[in-house]
PDB file of C-alpha atoms in Angstrom:
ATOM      1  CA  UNK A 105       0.000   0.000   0.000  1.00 46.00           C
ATOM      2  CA  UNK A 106       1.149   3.269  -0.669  1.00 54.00           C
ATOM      3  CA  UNK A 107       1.123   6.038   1.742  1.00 63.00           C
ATOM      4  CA  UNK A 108      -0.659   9.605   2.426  1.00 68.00           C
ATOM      5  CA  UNK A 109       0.560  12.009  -0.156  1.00 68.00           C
ATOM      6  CA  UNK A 110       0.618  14.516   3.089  1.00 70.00           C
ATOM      7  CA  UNK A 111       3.587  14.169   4.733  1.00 67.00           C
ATOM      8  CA  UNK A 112       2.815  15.061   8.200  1.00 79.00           C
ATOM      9  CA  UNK A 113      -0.181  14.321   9.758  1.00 86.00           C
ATOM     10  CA  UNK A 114      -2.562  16.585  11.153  1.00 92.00           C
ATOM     11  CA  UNK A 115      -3.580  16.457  14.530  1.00 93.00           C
ATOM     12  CA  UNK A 116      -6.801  15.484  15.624  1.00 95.00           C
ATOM     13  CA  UNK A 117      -7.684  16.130  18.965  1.00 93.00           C
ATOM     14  CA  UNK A 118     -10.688  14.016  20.911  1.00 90.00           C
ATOM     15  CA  UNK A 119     -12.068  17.512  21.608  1.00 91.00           C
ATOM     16  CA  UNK A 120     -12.390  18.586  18.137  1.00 94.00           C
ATOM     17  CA  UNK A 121     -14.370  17.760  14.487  1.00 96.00           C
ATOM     18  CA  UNK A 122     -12.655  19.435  11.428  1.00 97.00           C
ATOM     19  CA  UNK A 123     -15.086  20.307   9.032  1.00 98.00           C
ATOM     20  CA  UNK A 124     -13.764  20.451   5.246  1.00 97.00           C
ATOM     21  CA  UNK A 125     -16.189  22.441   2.702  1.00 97.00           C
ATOM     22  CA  UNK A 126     -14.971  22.520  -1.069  1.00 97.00           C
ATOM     23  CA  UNK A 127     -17.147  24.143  -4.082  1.00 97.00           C
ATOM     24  CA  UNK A 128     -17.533  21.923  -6.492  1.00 97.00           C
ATOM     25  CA  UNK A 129     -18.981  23.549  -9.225  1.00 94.00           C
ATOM     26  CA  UNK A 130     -15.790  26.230  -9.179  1.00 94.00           C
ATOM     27  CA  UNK A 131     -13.208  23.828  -9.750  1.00 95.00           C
ATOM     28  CA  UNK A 132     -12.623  23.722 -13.498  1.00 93.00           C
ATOM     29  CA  UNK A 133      -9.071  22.433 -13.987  1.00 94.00           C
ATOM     30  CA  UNK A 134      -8.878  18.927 -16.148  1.00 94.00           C
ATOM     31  CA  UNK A 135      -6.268  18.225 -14.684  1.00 95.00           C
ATOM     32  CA  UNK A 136      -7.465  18.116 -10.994  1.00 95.00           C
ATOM     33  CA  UNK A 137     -10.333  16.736 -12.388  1.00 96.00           C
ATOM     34  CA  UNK A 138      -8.697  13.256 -13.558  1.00 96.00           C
ATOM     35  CA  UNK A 139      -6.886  13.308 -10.369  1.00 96.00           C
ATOM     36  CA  UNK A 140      -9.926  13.269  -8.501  1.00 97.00           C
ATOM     37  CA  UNK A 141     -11.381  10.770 -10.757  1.00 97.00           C
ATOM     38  CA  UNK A 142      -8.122   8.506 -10.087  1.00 97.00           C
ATOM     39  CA  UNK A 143      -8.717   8.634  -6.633  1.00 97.00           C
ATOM     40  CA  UNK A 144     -12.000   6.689  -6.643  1.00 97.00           C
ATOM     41  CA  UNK A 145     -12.809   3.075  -6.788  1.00 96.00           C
ATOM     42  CA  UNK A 146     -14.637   1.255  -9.299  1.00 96.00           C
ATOM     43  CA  UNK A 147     -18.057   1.596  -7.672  1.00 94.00           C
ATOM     44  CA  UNK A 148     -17.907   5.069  -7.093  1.00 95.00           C
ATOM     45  CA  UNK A 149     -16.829   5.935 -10.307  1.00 96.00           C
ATOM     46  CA  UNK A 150     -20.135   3.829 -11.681  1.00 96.00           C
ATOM     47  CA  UNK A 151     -22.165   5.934  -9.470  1.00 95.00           C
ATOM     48  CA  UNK A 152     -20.503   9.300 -10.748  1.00 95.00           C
ATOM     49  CA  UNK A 153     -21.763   8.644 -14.361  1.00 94.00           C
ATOM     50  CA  UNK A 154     -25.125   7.510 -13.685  1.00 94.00           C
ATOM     51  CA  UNK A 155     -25.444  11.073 -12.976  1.00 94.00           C
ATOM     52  CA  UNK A 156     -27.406  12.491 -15.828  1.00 92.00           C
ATOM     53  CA  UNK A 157     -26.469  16.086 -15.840  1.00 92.00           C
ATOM     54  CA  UNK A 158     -22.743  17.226 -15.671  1.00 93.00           C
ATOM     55  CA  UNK A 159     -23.033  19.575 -12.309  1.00 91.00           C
ATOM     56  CA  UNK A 160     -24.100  16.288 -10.449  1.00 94.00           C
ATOM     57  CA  UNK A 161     -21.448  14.732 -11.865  1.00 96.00           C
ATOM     58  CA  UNK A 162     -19.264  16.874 -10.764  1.00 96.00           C
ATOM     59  CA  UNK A 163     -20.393  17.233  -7.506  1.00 96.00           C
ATOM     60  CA  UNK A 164     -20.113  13.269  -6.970  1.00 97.00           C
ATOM     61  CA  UNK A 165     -16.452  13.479  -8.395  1.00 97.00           C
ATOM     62  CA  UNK A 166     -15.183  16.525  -6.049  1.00 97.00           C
ATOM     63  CA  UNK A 167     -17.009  15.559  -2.626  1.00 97.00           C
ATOM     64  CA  UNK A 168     -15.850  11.895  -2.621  1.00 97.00           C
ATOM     65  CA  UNK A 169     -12.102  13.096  -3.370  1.00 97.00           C
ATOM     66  CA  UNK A 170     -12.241  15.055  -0.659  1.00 97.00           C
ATOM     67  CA  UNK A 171     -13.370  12.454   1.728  1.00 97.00           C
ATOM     68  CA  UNK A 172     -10.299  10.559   0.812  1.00 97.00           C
ATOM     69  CA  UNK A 173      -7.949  13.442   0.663  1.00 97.00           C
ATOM     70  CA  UNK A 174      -9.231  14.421   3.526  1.00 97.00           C
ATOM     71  CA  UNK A 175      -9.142  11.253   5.669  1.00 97.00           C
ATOM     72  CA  UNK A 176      -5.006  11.045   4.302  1.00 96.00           C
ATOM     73  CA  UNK A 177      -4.648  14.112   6.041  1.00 95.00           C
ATOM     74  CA  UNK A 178      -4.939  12.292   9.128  1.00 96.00           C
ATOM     75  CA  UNK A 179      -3.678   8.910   8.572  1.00 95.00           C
ATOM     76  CA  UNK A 180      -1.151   6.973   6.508  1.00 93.00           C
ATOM     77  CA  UNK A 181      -3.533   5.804   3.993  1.00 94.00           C
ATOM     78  CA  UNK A 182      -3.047   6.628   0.520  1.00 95.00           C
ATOM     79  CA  UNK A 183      -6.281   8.070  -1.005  1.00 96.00           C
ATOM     80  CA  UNK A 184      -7.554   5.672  -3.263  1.00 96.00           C
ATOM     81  CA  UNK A 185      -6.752   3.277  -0.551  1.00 96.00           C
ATOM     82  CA  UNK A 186      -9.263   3.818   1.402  1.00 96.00           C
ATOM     83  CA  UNK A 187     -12.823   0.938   1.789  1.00 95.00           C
ATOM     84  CA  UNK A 188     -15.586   1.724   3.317  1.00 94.00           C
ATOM     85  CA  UNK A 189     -18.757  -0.545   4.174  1.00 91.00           C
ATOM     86  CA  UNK A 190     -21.930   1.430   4.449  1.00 87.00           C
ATOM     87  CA  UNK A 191     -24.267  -0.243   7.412  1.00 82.00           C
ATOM     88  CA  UNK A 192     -27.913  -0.881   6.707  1.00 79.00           C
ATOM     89  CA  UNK A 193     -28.974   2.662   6.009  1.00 77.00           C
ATOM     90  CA  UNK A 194     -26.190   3.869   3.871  1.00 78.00           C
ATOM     91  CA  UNK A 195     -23.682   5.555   6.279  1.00 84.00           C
ATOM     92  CA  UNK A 196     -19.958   3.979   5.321  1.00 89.00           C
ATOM     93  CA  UNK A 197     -17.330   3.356   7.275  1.00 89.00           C
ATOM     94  CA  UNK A 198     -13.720   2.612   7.459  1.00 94.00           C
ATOM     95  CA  UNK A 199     -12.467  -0.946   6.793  1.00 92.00           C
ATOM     96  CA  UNK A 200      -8.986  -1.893   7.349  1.00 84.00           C
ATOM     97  CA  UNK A 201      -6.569  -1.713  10.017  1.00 83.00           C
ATOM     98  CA  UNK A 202      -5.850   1.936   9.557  1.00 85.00           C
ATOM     99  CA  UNK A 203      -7.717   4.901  10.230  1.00 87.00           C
ATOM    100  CA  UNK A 204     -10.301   2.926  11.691  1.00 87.00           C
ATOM    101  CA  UNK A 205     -10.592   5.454  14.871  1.00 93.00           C
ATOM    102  CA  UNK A 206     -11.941   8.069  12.125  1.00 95.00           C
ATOM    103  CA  UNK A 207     -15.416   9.205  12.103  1.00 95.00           C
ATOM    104  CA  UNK A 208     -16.226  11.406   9.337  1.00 97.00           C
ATOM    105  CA  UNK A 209     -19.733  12.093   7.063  1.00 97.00           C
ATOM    106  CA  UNK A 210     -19.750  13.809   3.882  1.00 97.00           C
ATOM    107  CA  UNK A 211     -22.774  15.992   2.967  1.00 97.00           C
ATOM    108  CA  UNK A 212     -23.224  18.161  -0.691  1.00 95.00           C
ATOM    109  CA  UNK A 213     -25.676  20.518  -2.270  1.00 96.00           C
ATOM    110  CA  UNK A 214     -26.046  22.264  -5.605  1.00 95.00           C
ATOM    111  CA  UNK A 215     -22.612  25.243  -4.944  1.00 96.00           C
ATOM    112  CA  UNK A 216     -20.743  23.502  -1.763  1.00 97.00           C
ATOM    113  CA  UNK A 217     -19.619  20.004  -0.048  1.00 98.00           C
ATOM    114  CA  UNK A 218     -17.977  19.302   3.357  1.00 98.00           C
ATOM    115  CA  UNK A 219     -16.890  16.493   4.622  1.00 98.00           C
ATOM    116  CA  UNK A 220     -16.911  16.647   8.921  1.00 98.00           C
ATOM    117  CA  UNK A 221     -13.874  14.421  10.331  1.00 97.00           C
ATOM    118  CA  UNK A 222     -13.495  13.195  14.618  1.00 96.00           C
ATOM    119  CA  UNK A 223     -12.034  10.869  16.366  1.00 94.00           C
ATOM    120  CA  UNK A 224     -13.925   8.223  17.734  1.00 92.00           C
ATOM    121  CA  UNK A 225     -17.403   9.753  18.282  1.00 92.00           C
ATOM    122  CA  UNK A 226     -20.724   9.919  16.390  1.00 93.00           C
ATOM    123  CA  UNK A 227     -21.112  12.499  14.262  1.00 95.00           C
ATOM    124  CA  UNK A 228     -23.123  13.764  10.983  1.00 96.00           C
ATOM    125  CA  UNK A 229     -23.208  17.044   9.244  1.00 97.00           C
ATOM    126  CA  UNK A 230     -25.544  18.691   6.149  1.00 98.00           C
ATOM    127  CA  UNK A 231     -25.586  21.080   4.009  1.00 98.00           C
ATOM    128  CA  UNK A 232     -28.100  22.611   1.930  1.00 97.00           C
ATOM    129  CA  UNK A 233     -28.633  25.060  -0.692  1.00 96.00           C
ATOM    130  CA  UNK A 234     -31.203  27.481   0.821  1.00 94.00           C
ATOM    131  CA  UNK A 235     -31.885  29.204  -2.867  1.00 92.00           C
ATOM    132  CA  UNK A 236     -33.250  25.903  -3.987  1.00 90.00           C
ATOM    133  CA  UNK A 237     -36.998  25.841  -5.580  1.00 87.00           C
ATOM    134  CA  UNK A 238     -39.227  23.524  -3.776  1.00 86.00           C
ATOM    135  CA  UNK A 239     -41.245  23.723  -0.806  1.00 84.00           C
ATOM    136  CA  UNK A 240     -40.080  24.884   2.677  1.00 87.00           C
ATOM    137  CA  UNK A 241     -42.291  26.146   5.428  1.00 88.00           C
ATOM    138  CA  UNK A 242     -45.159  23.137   4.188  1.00 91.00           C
ATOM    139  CA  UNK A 243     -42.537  20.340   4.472  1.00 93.00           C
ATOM    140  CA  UNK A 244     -42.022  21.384   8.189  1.00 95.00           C
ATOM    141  CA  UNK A 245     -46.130  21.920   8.582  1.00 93.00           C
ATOM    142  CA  UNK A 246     -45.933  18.359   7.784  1.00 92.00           C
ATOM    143  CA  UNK A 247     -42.724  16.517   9.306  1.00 93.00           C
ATOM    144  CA  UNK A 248     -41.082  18.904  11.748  1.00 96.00           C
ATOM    145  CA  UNK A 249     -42.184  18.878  15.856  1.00 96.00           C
ATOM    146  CA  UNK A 250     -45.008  21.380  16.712  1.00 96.00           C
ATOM    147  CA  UNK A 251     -42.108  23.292  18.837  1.00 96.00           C
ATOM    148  CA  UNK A 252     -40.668  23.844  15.296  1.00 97.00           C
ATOM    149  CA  UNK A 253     -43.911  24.237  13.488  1.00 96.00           C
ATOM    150  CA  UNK A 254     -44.840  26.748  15.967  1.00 96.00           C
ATOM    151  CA  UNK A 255     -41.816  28.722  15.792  1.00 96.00           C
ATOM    152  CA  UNK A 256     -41.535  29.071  12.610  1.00 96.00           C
ATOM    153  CA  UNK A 257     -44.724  30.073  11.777  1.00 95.00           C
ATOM    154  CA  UNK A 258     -44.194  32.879  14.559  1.00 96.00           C
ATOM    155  CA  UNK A 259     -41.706  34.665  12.155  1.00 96.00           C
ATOM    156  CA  UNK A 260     -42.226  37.042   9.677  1.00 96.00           C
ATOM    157  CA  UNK A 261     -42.609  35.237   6.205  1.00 94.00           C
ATOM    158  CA  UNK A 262     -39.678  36.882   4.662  1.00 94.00           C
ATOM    159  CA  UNK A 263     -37.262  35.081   7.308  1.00 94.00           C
ATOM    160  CA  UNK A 264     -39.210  31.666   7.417  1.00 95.00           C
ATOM    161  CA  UNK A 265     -37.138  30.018   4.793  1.00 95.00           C
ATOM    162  CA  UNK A 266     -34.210  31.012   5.901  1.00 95.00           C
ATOM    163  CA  UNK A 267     -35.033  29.071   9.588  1.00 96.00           C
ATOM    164  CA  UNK A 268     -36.228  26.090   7.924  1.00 96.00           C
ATOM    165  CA  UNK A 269     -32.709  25.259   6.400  1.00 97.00           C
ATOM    166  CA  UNK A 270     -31.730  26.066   9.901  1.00 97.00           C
ATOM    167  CA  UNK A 271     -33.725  23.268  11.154  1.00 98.00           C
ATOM    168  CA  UNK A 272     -33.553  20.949   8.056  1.00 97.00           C
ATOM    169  CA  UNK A 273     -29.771  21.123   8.553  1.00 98.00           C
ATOM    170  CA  UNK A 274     -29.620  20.014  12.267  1.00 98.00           C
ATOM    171  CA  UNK A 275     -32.459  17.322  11.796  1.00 97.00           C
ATOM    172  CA  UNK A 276     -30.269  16.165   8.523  1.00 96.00           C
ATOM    173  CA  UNK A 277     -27.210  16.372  10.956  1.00 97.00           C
ATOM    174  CA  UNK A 278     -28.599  14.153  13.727  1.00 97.00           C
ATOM    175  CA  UNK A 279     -29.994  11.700  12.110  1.00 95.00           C
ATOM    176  CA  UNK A 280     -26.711  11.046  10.109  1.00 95.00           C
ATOM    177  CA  UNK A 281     -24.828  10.870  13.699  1.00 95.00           C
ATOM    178  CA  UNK A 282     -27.731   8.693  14.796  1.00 92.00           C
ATOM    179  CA  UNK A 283     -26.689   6.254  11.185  1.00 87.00           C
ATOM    180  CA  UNK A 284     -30.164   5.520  10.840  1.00 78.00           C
ATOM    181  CA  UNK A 285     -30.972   8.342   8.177  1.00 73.00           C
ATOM    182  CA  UNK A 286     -34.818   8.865   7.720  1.00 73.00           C
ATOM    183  CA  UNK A 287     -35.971   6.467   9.456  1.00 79.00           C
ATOM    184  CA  UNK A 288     -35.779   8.007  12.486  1.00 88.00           C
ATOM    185  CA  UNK A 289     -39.200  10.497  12.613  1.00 92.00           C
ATOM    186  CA  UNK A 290     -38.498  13.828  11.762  1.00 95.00           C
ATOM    187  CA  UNK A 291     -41.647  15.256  14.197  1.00 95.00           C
ATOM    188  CA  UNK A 292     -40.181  13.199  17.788  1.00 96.00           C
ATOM    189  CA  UNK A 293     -37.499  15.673  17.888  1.00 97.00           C
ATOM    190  CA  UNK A 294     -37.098  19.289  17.626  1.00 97.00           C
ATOM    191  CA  UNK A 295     -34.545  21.772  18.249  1.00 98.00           C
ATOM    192  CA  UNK A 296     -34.920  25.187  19.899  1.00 97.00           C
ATOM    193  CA  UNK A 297     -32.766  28.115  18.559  1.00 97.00           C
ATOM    194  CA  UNK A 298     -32.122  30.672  20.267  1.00 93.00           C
ATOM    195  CA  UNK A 299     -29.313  33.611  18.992  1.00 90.00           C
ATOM    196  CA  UNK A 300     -26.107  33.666  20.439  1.00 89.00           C
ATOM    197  CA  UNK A 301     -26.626  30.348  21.815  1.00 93.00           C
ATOM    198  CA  UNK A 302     -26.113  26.827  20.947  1.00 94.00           C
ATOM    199  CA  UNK A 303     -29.056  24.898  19.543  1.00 97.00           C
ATOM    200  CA  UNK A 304     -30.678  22.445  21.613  1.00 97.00           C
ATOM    201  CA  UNK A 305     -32.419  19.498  20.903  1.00 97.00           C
ATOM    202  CA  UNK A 306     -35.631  17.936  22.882  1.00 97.00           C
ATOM    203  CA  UNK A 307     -36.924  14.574  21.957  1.00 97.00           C
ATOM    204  CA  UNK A 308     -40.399  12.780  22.301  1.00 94.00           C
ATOM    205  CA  UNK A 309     -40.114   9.666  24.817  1.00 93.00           C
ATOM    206  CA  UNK A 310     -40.286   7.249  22.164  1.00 91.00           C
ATOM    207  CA  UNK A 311     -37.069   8.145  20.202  1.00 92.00           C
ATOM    208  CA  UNK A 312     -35.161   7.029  24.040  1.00 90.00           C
ATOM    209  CA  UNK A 313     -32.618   9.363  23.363  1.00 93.00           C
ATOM    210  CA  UNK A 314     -31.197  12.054  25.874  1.00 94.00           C
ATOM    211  CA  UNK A 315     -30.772  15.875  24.730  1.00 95.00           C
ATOM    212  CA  UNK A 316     -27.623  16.227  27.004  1.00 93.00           C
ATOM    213  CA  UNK A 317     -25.122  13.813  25.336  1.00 94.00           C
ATOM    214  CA  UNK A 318     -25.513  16.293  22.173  1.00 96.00           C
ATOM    215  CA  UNK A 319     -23.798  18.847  20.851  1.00 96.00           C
ATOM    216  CA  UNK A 320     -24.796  21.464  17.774  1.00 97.00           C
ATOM    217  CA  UNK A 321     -22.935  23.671  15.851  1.00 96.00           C
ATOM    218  CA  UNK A 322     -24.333  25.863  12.732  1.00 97.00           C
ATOM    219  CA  UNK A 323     -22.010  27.647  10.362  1.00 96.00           C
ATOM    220  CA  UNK A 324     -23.420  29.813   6.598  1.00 96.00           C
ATOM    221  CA  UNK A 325     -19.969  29.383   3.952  1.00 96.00           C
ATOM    222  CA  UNK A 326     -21.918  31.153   1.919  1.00 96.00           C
ATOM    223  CA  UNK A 327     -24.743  33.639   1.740  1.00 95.00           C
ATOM    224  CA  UNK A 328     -27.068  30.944   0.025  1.00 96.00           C
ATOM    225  CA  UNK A 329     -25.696  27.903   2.068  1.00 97.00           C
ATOM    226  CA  UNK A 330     -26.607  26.913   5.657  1.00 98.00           C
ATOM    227  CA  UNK A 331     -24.461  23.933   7.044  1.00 98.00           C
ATOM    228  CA  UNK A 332     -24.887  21.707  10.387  1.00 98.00           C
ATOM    229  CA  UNK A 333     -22.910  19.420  12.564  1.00 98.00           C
ATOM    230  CA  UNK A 334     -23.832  16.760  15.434  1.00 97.00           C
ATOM    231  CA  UNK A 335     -22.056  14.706  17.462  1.00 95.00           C
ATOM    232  CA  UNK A 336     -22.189  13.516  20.728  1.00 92.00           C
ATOM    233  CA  UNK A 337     -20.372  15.015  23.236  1.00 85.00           C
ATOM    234  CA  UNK A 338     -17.270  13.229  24.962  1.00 76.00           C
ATOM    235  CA  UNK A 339     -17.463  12.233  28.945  1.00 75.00           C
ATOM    236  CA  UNK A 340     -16.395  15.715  30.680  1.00 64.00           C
ATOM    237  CA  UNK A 341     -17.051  18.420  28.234  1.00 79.00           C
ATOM    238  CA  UNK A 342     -18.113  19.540  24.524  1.00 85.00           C
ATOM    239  CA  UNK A 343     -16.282  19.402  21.236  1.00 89.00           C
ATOM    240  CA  UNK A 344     -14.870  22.555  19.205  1.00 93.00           C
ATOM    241  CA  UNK A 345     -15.417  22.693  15.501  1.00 95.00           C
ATOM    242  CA  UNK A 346     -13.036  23.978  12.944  1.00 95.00           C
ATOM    243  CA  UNK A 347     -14.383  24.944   9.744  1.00 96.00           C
ATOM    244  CA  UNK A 348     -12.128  25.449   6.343  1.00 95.00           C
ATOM    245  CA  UNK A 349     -12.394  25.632   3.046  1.00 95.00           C
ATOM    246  CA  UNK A 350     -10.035  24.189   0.224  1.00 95.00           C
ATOM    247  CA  UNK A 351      -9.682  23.190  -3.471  1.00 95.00           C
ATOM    248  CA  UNK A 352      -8.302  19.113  -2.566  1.00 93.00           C
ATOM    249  CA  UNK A 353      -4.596  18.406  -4.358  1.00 92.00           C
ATOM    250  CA  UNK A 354      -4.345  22.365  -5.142  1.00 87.00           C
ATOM    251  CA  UNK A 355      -2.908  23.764  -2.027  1.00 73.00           C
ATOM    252  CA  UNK A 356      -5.530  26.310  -1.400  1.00 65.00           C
ATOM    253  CA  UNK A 357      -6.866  26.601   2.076  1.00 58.00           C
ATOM    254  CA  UNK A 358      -8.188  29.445   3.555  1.00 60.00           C
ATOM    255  CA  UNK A 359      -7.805  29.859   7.165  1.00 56.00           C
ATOM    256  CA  UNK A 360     -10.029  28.066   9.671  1.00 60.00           C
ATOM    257  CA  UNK A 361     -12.642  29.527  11.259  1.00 66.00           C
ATOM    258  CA  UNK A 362     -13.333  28.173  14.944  1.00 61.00           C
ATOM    259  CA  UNK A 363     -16.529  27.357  16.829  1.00 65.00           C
ATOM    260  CA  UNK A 364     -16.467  26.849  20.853  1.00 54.00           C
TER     261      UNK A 364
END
């Protein structure tokens, strides 16, 4: 096996998630391009071209490079290296000896991708397009708690889209930690935001979960995107997010912006 093109690894503390976001539909060079492509296994590079239209394609191509450049960043694993295994509702992880103390979830939209990275704990992360055309405010009149529901409706109807990404992101988020995707019930658990503070989450006695052991953290790369992360916290104390973006194999980082 050959190794991580970085040459020194970066440090990944138990206290911390890095969060990696990338814009896909920016990066235009061939020749990264077929180095992505390289990168990816046969399976993945079936699934890139059943894409039918070329931004999709792209975005398939850019956000799973990053995983794997991104994972190399922290372990000796060369990028195309890396398996995975999803379990039964999708989520992969790591197989091999390596790396296997990496948690990580990769989430895209239509203008942005990140891929969220920790050691040993649960974690999931979205990110969504907010400009999108579809329905909003009825989705939530429909699958979100009443809390939610309630709340949102409260607002004035120029800033009610804007909250339900808020919410769609940290549902999206925990349910990825949770590796059961949608089939955990969107309306037994709501989240109550509050500015300058950190979400919180309440849940309905049937989802047998407890809001303490959580942690939230909400970040906008873009004035159209709204982002997420969840992860449970570790015994004794709450994690601290890093968020930066880069163009993978270029070089170009810009620096990280920190979240207590």
């Amino acid at each position: 096996m050959t190794v991580s093109p970085f040459s020194t690894p970066l440090d990944l503390r138990p206290d911390e998630v890095h969060v990696w976001l990338v814009e896909p539909e920016r990066i235009d060079d061939p020749r990264l391009l077929e180095a992505y492509k390289a990168l990816l296994d046969p399976g993945e590079r079936e699934r890139q071209r059943r894409f039918h239209f070329e931004r999709h394609q792209r975005q398939y191509l850019v956000s799973h490079a990053l995983v794997r450049l991104t994972l190399s960043r922290y372990a000796p694993v060369a990028p195309e290296a890396w398996r995975f295994v999803p379990n039964e509702y999708g989520r992969p992880a790591i197989v091999g000896p390596v790396g296997q103390w990496l948690r990580f979830n990769l989430s895209h939209t239509d203008g942005m991708a990140l891929v969220a990275v920790g050691r040993d704990v649960d974690l999931g992360a979205d990110i969504e397009d907010a400009e999108r055309p579809g329905e909003t405010v009825e989705i939530a009149d429909h699958y979100f708690a009443k809390t939610e529901v309630q709340a949102l409706r409260s607002l004035p109807e120029e800033h009610q889209r804007a909250r339900f990404f808020e919410y769609w992101t940290l549902k999206e988020a925990y349910i990825k930690a949770r590796g059961a995707g949608l089939s955990l019930p969107l309306d037994q658990f709501g989240f109550d935001l509050v500015p300058g503070q950190m979400p919180r989450i309440s849940f309905d006695p049937r989802m047998n979960d407890l809001p303490d052991v959580w942690q939230f953290m909400q970040h906008k790369p873009s004035a159209r995107h709204q982002a997420a992360v969840a992860f449970r916290r570790p015994r004794g104390g709450a994690l601290s997010v890093r968020w930066q973006h880069t163009v993978p194999l270029s070089g170009d980082m810009t620096p990280v912006i920190k979240t207590a």
